[in-house]
mmCIF file of C-alpha atoms in Angstrom:
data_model
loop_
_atom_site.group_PDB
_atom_site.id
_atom_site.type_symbol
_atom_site.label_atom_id
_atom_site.label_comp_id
_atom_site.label_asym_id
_atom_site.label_seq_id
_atom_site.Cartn_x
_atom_site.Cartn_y
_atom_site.Cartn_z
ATOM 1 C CA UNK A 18 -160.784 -30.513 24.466
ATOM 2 C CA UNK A 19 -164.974 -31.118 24.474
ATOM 3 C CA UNK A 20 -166.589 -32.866 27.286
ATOM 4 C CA UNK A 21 -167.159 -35.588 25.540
ATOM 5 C CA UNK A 22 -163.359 -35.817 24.711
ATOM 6 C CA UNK A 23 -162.171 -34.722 28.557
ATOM 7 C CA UNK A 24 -165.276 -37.863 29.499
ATOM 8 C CA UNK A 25 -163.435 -40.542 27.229
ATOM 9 C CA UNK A 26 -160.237 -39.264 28.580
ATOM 10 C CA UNK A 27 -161.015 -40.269 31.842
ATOM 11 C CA UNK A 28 -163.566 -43.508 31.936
ATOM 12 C CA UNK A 29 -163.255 -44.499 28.218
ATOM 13 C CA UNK A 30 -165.151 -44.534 25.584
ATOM 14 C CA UNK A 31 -167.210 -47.450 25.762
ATOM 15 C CA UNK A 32 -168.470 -45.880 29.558
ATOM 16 C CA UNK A 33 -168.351 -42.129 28.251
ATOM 17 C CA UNK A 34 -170.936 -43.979 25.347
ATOM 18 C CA UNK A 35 -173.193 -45.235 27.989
ATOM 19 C CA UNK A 36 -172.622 -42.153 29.986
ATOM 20 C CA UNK A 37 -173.597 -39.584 27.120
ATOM 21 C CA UNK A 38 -176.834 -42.247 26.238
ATOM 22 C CA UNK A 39 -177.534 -42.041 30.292
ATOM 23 C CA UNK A 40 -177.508 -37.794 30.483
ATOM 24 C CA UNK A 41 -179.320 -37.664 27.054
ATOM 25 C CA UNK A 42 -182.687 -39.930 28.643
ATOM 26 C CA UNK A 43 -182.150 -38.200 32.100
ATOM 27 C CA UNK A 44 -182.503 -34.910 30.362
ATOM 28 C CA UNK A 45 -185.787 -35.882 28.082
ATOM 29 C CA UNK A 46 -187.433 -37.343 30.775
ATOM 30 C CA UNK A 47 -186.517 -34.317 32.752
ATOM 31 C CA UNK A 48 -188.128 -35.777 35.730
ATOM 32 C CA UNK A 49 -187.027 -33.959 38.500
ATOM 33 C CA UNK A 50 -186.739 -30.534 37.201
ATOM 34 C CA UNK A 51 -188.774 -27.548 37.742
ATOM 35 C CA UNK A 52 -189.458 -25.927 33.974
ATOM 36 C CA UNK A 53 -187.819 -22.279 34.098
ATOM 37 C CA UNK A 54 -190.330 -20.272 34.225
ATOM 38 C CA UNK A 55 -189.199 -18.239 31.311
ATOM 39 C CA UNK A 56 -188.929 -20.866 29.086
ATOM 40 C CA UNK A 57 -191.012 -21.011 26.164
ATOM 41 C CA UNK A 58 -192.941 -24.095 27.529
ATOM 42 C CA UNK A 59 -193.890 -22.556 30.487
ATOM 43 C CA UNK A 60 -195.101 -19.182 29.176
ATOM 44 C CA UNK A 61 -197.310 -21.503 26.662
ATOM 45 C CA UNK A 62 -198.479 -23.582 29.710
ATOM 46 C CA UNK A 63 -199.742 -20.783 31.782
ATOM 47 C CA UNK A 64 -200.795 -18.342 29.217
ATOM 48 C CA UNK A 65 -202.211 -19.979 26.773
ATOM 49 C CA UNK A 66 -203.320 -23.381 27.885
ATOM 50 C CA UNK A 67 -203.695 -21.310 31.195
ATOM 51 C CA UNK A 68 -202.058 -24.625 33.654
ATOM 52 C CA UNK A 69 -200.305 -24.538 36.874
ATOM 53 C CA UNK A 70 -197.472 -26.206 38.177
ATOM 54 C CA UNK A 71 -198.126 -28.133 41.264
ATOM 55 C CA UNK A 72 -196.544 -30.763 43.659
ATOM 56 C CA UNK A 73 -198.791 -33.656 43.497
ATOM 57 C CA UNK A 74 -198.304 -34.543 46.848
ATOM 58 C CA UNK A 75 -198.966 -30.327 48.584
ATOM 59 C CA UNK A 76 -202.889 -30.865 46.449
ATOM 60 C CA UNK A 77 -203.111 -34.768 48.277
ATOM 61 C CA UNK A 78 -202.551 -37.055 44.750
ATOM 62 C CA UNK A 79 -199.823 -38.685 46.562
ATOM 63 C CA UNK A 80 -195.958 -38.821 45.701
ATOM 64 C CA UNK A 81 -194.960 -38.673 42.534
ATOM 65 C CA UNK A 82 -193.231 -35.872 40.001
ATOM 66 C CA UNK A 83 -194.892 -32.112 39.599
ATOM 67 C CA UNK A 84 -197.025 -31.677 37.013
ATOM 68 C CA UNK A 85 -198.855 -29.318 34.970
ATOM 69 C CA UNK A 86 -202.569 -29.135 36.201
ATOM 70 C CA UNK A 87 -204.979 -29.056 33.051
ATOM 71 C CA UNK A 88 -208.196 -28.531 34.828
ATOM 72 C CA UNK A 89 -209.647 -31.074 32.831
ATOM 73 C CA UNK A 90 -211.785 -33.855 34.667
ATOM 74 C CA UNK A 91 -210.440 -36.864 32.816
ATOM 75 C CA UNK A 92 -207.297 -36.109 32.341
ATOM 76 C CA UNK A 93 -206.366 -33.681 35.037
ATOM 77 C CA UNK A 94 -202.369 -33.530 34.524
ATOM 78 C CA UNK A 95 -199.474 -33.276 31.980
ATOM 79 C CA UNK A 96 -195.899 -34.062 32.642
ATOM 80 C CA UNK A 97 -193.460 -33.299 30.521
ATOM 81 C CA UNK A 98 -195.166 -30.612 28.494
ATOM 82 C CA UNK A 99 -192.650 -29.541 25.229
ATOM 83 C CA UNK A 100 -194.886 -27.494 22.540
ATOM 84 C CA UNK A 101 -191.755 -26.392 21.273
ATOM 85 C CA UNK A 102 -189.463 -29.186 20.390
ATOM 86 C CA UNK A 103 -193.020 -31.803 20.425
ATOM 87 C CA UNK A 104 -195.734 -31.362 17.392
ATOM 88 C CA UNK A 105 -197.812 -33.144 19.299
ATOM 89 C CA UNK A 106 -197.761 -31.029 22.018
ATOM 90 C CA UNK A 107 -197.935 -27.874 19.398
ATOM 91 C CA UNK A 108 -200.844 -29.025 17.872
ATOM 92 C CA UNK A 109 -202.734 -28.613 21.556
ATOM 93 C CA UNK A 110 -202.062 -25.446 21.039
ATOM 94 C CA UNK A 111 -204.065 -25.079 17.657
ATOM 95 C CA UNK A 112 -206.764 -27.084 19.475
ATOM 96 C CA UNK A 113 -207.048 -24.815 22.234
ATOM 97 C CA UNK A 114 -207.646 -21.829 19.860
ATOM 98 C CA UNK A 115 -210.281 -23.415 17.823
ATOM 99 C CA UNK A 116 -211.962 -20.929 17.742
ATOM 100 C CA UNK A 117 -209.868 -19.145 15.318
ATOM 101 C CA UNK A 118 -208.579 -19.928 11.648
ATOM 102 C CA UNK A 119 -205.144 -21.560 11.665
ATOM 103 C CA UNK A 120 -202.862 -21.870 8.858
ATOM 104 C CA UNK A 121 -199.307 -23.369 8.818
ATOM 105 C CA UNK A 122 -197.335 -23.346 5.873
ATOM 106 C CA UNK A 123 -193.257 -23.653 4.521
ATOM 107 C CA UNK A 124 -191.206 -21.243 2.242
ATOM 108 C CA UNK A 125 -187.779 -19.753 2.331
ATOM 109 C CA UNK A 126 -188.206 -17.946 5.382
ATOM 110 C CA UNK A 127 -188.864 -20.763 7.470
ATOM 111 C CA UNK A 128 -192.218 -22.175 8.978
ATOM 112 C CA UNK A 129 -195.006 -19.470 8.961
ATOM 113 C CA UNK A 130 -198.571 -20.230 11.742
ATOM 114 C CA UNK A 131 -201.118 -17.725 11.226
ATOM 115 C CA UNK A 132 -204.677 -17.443 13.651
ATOM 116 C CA UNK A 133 -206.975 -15.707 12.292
ATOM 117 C CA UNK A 134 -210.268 -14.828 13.991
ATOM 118 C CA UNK A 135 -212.382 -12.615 11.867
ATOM 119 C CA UNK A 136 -210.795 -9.247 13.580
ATOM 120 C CA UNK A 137 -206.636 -9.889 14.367
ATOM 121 C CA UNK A 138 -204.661 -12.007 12.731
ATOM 122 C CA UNK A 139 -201.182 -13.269 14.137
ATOM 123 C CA UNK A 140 -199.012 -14.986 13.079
ATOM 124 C CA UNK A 141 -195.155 -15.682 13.289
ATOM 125 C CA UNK A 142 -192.213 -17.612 12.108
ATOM 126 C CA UNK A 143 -189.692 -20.283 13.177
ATOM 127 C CA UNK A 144 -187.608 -22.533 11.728
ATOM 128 C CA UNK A 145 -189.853 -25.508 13.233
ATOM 129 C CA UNK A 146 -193.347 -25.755 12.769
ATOM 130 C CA UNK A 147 -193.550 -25.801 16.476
ATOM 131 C CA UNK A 148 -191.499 -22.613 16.961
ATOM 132 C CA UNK A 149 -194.038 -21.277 14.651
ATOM 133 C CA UNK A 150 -197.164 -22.278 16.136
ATOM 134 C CA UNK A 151 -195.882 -21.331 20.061
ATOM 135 C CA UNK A 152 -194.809 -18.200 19.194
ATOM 136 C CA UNK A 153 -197.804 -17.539 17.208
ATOM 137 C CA UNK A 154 -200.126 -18.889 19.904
ATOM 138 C CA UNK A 155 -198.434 -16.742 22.034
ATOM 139 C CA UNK A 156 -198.782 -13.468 19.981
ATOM 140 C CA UNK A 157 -202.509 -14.486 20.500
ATOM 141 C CA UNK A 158 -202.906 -14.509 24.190
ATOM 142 C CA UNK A 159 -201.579 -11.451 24.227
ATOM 143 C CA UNK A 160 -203.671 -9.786 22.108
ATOM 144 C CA UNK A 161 -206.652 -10.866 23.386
ATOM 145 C CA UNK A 162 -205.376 -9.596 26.831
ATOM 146 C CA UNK A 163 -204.746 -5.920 24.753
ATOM 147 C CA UNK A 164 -208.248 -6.071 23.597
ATOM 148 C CA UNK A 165 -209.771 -7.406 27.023
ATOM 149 C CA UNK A 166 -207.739 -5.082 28.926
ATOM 150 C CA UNK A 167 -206.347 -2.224 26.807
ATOM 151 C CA UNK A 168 -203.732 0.220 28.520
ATOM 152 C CA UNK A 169 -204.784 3.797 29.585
ATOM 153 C CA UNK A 170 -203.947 6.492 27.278
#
């Protein structure tokens, strides 16, 4: 028996409807949840868009949720930051790396982003463009930290 089966089992399935609907908006607006800090989202946040996560009210903005802080003047904060299930929030990404070349393309392996900055290229592939472009992005930021820092020999 699913969930959903044990749920209409017990309130019906005109309630378990409106229940499911209720869970599904409570999780995308994911209000009052700290991001893992291993999640994909959160390793983009902080190493490549380099963000915090603060407590609004710890930094004296008043109550309200935790957000990412952008450390941009005009639009200091992001909630709800999703590069990997949002475009939109992918394509920040590519923005944030202008200074390299960026290709995205489709074929039978999936969804291929490539940066490209004279020197390194990386690129990788998911079967979303965003998967593509995060983990891509990613690849980036750490070889820039490679270069920047490379390991003793």
């Amino acid at each position: 028996m699913t969930s959903y089966e044990k749920l209409v089992s017990e309130i019906g399935k005109t309630d378990a409807d409106e229940e499911v609907k209720r869970l599904k908006a409570q999780r995308e607006a994911n209000c009052d949840v700290d991001p893992d800090p291993d999640s994909i989202d959160s390793l983009i946040a902080t190493r490549v868009m380099d963000w915090k996560y603060i407590d609004r009210k710890r930094v004296g903005w008043g109550y309200g949720p935790k957000v990412w802080s952008t450390h941009d003047f005009y639009s200091p904060t992001f909630h709800g930051f999703s590069p990997s299930i949002k475009l939109s929030h992918a394509w920040m990404l590519v923005e944030e790396l202008n200074c390299y070349y960026f290709v995205l393309w489709r074929d039978a392996s999936g969804w291929t982003a490539r940066f490209h900055d004279g020197d390194v290229t990386e690129e990788s592939t998911g079967d979303s463009p965003q998967t593509a472009i995060c983990l891509a992005a990613l690849k980036v930021c750490e070889g820039v930290k490679q270069r920047l820092c490379p390991s003793p020999a």
